[in-house]
Amino acid sequence: MGYALSLSWSFQRQPWCLPPSGVIPIAEKYSSFAPFYDLMSAEFPVYRAGRQLGIGSLNLNPGDQVVDLGCGTGLNFGLLKERIGPTGTIIGIDRSTKMLAQARRKADRHGWTNIILIQADATTASPAFLSASITSHGGKALSDATLATYALSLMKPWEAAWDAMKQLTRPRGSLCIVDMQEPTSLFPGMTALAQSACRLGGADITAHPWKGVERDCTDVTKASARSGHLQIRTGRRRSR
């Protein structure tokens, strides 16, 4: 999110200014949201359903290593831990220092010691840099699975982050994107509500980043939830 890449937890607050348009940068917006994000995110009434479907589709096993790209405050961590157990590893990558700080507090509160957190912008950091960062913290260069939940629609260009996801995953490993589109329900106000929520969060509801999975992966599975607002795509990385 425009921050200098760092691998330490001695994060420094970064100075910023509004761009000429007056639009708050995504990084600063989510840094401001960080302490309250879990309460503001409509997690249980809406968005947790997509996380559950996406993580369930990865078919994780105890001991697996999984990358959570755009991990935010770590809302996926509990669901992932249920599947990989104490011998697995979660790699959380995010560009906001304050969101990562919340993720670290969550991990510490639950006693989750097998979580590696890395600050990086997946649209600008090279996959080689990310892989080296993971191995420097004791993880494997390539993970068994990689997912991004409600993250790629915030990233421009999302294709760069998707390329990083592929290159951080072992051949035949699983990749999953959970993201948003306009609801297909005729329920009055549903579309306007979804558009407003995405606008507030800075997401591009028209991005449809799951197209990357459909285009580049094999054995693709599709799912949706919440009147089509949540779209889930999972596939396997090609062998070469």
Tab-separated table of C-alpha atoms in Angstrom:
chain	number	residue	atom	x	y	z
A	1	MET	CA	0.000	0.000	0.000
A	2	GLY	CA	2.803	2.382	-0.855
A	3	TYR	CA	4.792	1.616	2.321
A	4	ALA	CA	8.440	0.606	2.163
A	5	LEU	CA	8.688	-3.151	2.399
A	6	SER	CA	9.712	-4.385	5.836
A	7	LEU	CA	10.259	-7.730	7.478
A	8	SER	CA	10.388	-6.546	11.075
A	9	TRP	CA	7.756	-5.727	13.648
A	10	SER	CA	9.292	-2.347	14.485
A	11	PHE	CA	6.857	-0.706	12.081
A	12	GLN	CA	6.998	3.069	11.736
A	13	ARG	CA	4.001	5.244	10.966
A	14	GLN	CA	4.392	6.571	7.439
A	15	PRO	CA	3.721	10.224	6.557
A	16	TRP	CA	1.129	10.722	3.848
A	17	CYS	CA	-0.912	13.403	2.189
A	18	LEU	CA	-4.101	13.436	0.215
A	19	PRO	CA	-3.596	13.183	-3.544
A	20	PRO	CA	-4.860	16.065	-5.644
A	21	SER	CA	-8.228	14.390	-6.077
A	22	GLY	CA	-8.741	14.316	-2.290
A	23	VAL	CA	-9.204	10.543	-2.333
A	24	ILE	CA	-7.673	8.821	0.695
A	25	PRO	CA	-5.155	6.129	-0.382
A	26	ILE	CA	-6.286	2.555	0.252
A	27	ALA	CA	-3.362	1.913	2.600
A	28	GLU	CA	-4.181	4.867	4.801
A	29	LYS	CA	-7.891	4.075	4.747
A	30	TYR	CA	-7.330	0.540	6.018
A	31	SER	CA	-4.756	1.712	8.535
A	32	SER	CA	-7.421	4.028	9.920
A	33	PHE	CA	-9.987	1.207	9.958
A	34	ALA	CA	-7.625	-1.335	11.530
A	35	PRO	CA	-8.633	-1.105	15.216
A	36	PHE	CA	-12.322	-1.345	14.321
A	37	TYR	CA	-12.203	-3.400	11.130
A	38	ASP	CA	-13.514	-6.660	12.568
A	39	LEU	CA	-16.555	-4.862	13.976
A	40	MET	CA	-17.221	-2.824	10.825
A	41	SER	CA	-16.730	-5.548	8.243
A	42	ALA	CA	-20.186	-7.205	8.331
A	43	GLU	CA	-18.242	-10.427	8.792
A	44	PHE	CA	-20.842	-12.748	10.301
A	45	PRO	CA	-24.000	-11.590	8.502
A	46	VAL	CA	-22.341	-11.458	5.056
A	47	TYR	CA	-18.690	-12.106	4.392
A	48	ARG	CA	-17.748	-15.039	6.611
A	49	ALA	CA	-19.800	-17.293	4.330
A	50	GLY	CA	-17.351	-16.647	1.490
A	51	ARG	CA	-14.339	-17.320	3.701
A	52	GLN	CA	-15.803	-20.626	4.839
A	53	LEU	CA	-16.559	-21.768	1.296
A	54	GLY	CA	-13.182	-20.675	-0.029
A	55	ILE	CA	-11.062	-22.174	2.732
A	56	GLY	CA	-13.097	-25.374	2.667
A	57	SER	CA	-12.475	-25.706	-1.083
A	58	LEU	CA	-8.691	-25.683	-0.628
A	59	ASN	CA	-8.784	-29.206	0.857
A	60	LEU	CA	-6.011	-28.385	3.302
A	61	ASN	CA	-4.302	-31.075	5.356
A	62	PRO	CA	-2.537	-30.984	8.725
A	63	GLY	CA	0.997	-29.695	8.225
A	64	ASP	CA	0.246	-27.685	5.077
A	65	GLN	CA	1.657	-24.228	4.488
A	66	VAL	CA	-0.851	-21.690	3.186
A	67	VAL	CA	-0.403	-18.083	2.043
A	68	ASP	CA	-3.155	-15.632	2.986
A	69	LEU	CA	-2.553	-12.735	0.584
A	70	GLY	CA	-4.090	-9.501	1.805
A	71	CYS	CA	-4.647	-11.102	5.192
A	72	GLY	CA	-5.736	-7.876	6.898
A	73	THR	CA	-6.495	-8.413	10.586
A	74	GLY	CA	-6.327	-12.204	10.262
A	75	LEU	CA	-10.008	-13.032	9.875
A	76	ASN	CA	-9.054	-16.194	7.971
A	77	PHE	CA	-6.574	-17.460	10.540
A	78	GLY	CA	-8.960	-19.377	12.771
A	79	LEU	CA	-10.562	-21.213	9.845
A	80	LEU	CA	-7.145	-22.039	8.407
A	81	LYS	CA	-5.787	-23.251	11.735
A	82	GLU	CA	-8.678	-25.696	12.076
A	83	ARG	CA	-7.421	-27.419	8.928
A	84	ILE	CA	-3.628	-27.211	9.041
A	85	GLY	CA	-3.283	-27.765	12.785
A	86	PRO	CA	-0.259	-26.931	14.936
A	87	THR	CA	2.208	-28.436	12.454
A	88	GLY	CA	1.095	-26.276	9.527
A	89	THR	CA	2.088	-22.701	8.753
A	90	ILE	CA	0.092	-19.613	7.796
A	91	ILE	CA	1.880	-16.895	5.831
A	92	GLY	CA	-0.030	-13.627	6.160
A	93	ILE	CA	0.934	-10.888	3.699
A	94	ASP	CA	-0.521	-7.391	3.784
A	95	ARG	CA	0.549	-3.878	2.848
A	96	SER	CA	-0.914	-2.154	5.918
A	97	THR	CA	1.257	-2.152	9.026
A	98	LYS	CA	-1.692	-1.419	11.286
A	99	MET	CA	-3.804	-4.247	9.886
A	100	LEU	CA	-0.853	-6.594	10.439
A	101	ALA	CA	-0.468	-5.319	13.972
A	102	GLN	CA	-4.087	-6.318	14.631
A	103	ALA	CA	-3.398	-9.728	13.052
A	104	ARG	CA	-0.409	-10.216	15.349
A	105	ARG	CA	-2.479	-9.317	18.406
A	106	LYS	CA	-5.110	-11.837	17.331
A	107	ALA	CA	-2.494	-14.571	16.852
A	108	ASP	CA	-0.890	-13.819	20.214
A	109	ARG	CA	-4.257	-13.773	21.982
A	110	HIS	CA	-5.087	-17.247	20.674
A	111	GLY	CA	-1.582	-18.646	21.130
A	112	TRP	CA	-1.097	-19.234	17.408
A	113	THR	CA	2.667	-19.474	17.111
A	114	ASN	CA	2.920	-20.869	13.576
A	115	ILE	CA	1.956	-17.668	11.756
A	116	ILE	CA	4.454	-15.626	9.742
A	117	LEU	CA	3.427	-12.046	8.961
A	118	ILE	CA	5.073	-10.055	6.182
A	119	GLN	CA	4.451	-6.455	5.182
A	120	ALA	CA	4.519	-6.095	1.424
A	121	ASP	CA	2.523	-4.700	-1.458
A	122	ALA	CA	1.725	-7.707	-3.630
A	123	THR	CA	1.248	-5.499	-6.692
A	124	THR	CA	4.830	-4.208	-6.583
A	125	ALA	CA	6.909	-6.727	-4.608
A	126	SER	CA	8.436	-9.401	-6.791
A	127	PRO	CA	7.452	-13.025	-6.130
A	128	ALA	CA	11.157	-13.753	-5.610
A	129	PHE	CA	11.304	-11.145	-2.841
A	130	LEU	CA	8.171	-12.517	-1.188
A	131	SER	CA	9.491	-16.072	-1.382
A	132	ALA	CA	12.831	-15.030	0.115
A	133	SER	CA	10.997	-13.190	2.888
A	134	ILE	CA	9.010	-16.311	3.725
A	135	THR	CA	12.066	-18.557	3.843
A	136	SER	CA	13.977	-16.025	5.981
A	137	HIS	CA	11.252	-16.471	8.611
A	138	GLY	CA	11.433	-20.267	8.506
A	139	GLY	CA	8.723	-20.994	5.943
A	140	LYS	CA	8.955	-22.915	2.682
A	141	ALA	CA	9.613	-21.063	-0.567
A	142	LEU	CA	6.484	-22.566	-2.164
A	143	SER	CA	3.236	-23.126	-0.303
A	144	ASP	CA	0.681	-25.919	-0.587
A	145	ALA	CA	-2.122	-23.401	-1.041
A	146	THR	CA	-2.648	-19.680	-1.528
A	147	LEU	CA	-5.816	-17.655	-1.128
A	148	ALA	CA	-7.014	-14.073	-1.260
A	149	THR	CA	-10.354	-13.138	0.302
A	150	TYR	CA	-11.896	-9.771	-0.579
A	151	ALA	CA	-8.400	-8.479	-1.320
A	152	LEU	CA	-7.671	-8.479	-5.047
A	153	SER	CA	-10.570	-6.158	-5.845
A	154	LEU	CA	-8.720	-3.577	-3.724
A	155	MET	CA	-5.463	-3.980	-5.639
A	156	LYS	CA	-4.476	-2.250	-8.852
A	157	PRO	CA	-3.430	-4.018	-10.927
A	158	TRP	CA	-4.923	-7.136	-9.364
A	159	GLU	CA	-3.242	-9.212	-12.097
A	160	ALA	CA	0.159	-8.492	-10.506
A	161	ALA	CA	-1.040	-9.828	-7.154
A	162	TRP	CA	-2.567	-12.856	-8.877
A	163	ASP	CA	0.775	-13.573	-10.572
A	164	ALA	CA	2.437	-13.456	-7.156
A	165	MET	CA	-0.144	-15.914	-5.807
A	166	LYS	CA	0.636	-18.381	-8.580
A	167	GLN	CA	4.387	-18.127	-8.158
A	168	LEU	CA	4.188	-18.641	-4.392
A	169	THR	CA	2.254	-21.911	-4.834
A	170	ARG	CA	3.806	-25.282	-5.562
A	171	PRO	CA	2.864	-27.084	-8.789
A	172	ARG	CA	-0.568	-28.718	-8.361
A	173	GLY	CA	-1.083	-26.677	-5.216
A	174	SER	CA	-4.446	-25.025	-4.621
A	175	LEU	CA	-5.307	-21.397	-5.335
A	176	CYS	CA	-8.506	-19.666	-4.276
A	177	ILE	CA	-9.966	-16.213	-4.804
A	178	VAL	CA	-12.997	-15.050	-2.860
A	179	ASP	CA	-14.302	-11.679	-3.946
A	180	MET	CA	-17.380	-9.611	-4.720
A	181	GLN	CA	-19.677	-8.641	-7.553
A	182	GLU	CA	-23.077	-7.004	-7.771
A	183	PRO	CA	-25.727	-9.303	-6.256
A	184	THR	CA	-28.023	-11.151	-8.621
A	185	SER	CA	-30.891	-11.125	-6.104
A	186	LEU	CA	-34.011	-9.099	-6.806
A	187	PHE	CA	-34.265	-8.262	-3.101
A	188	PRO	CA	-34.949	-4.499	-2.964
A	189	GLY	CA	-31.870	-2.450	-2.182
A	190	MET	CA	-29.424	-5.394	-2.183
A	191	THR	CA	-27.409	-4.112	-5.156
A	192	ALA	CA	-27.260	-0.551	-3.821
A	193	LEU	CA	-26.168	-1.832	-0.402
A	194	ALA	CA	-23.389	-3.951	-1.907
A	195	GLN	CA	-22.207	-1.081	-4.079
A	196	SER	CA	-22.121	1.277	-1.102
A	197	ALA	CA	-20.162	-1.210	1.027
A	198	CYS	CA	-17.590	-1.748	-1.716
A	199	ARG	CA	-17.302	1.988	-2.337
A	200	LEU	CA	-16.681	2.610	1.367
A	201	GLY	CA	-13.978	-0.045	1.465
A	202	GLY	CA	-12.410	1.028	-1.816
A	203	ALA	CA	-13.100	-2.249	-3.640
A	204	ASP	CA	-13.814	-2.362	-7.367
A	205	ILE	CA	-17.010	-4.422	-7.546
A	206	THR	CA	-16.527	-4.792	-11.325
A	207	ALA	CA	-12.957	-6.195	-11.136
A	208	HIS	CA	-13.964	-9.905	-10.963
A	209	PRO	CA	-10.417	-11.110	-10.128
A	210	TRP	CA	-11.557	-14.742	-9.950
A	211	LYS	CA	-11.232	-14.707	-13.725
A	212	GLY	CA	-7.559	-15.404	-13.092
A	213	VAL	CA	-8.386	-18.771	-11.522
A	214	GLU	CA	-10.730	-19.681	-14.366
A	215	ARG	CA	-8.106	-18.768	-16.957
A	216	ASP	CA	-4.894	-20.092	-15.416
A	217	CYS	CA	-5.788	-23.081	-13.222
A	218	THR	CA	-6.916	-26.657	-13.733
A	219	ASP	CA	-9.695	-28.501	-11.876
A	220	VAL	CA	-11.553	-25.245	-11.255
A	221	THR	CA	-14.547	-25.276	-8.925
A	222	LYS	CA	-17.081	-22.466	-8.600
A	223	ALA	CA	-19.329	-21.377	-5.754
A	224	SER	CA	-21.273	-18.298	-4.701
A	225	ALA	CA	-23.084	-16.969	-1.652
A	226	ARG	CA	-25.246	-14.092	-0.471
A	227	SER	CA	-27.370	-13.769	-3.605
A	228	GLY	CA	-24.330	-14.016	-5.849
A	229	HIS	CA	-22.565	-11.095	-4.170
A	230	LEU	CA	-19.745	-13.404	-3.040
A	231	GLN	CA	-17.918	-15.364	-5.711
A	232	ILE	CA	-15.517	-18.211	-4.946
A	233	ARG	CA	-13.163	-19.861	-7.431
A	234	THR	CA	-10.619	-22.544	-6.591
A	235	GLY	CA	-8.231	-24.419	-8.834
A	236	ARG	CA	-4.842	-26.069	-9.006
A	237	ARG	CA	-1.643	-24.515	-10.252
A	238	ARG	CA	-0.529	-26.076	-13.507
A	239	SER	CA	2.467	-28.381	-13.296
A	240	ARG	CA	4.419	-26.049	-15.599
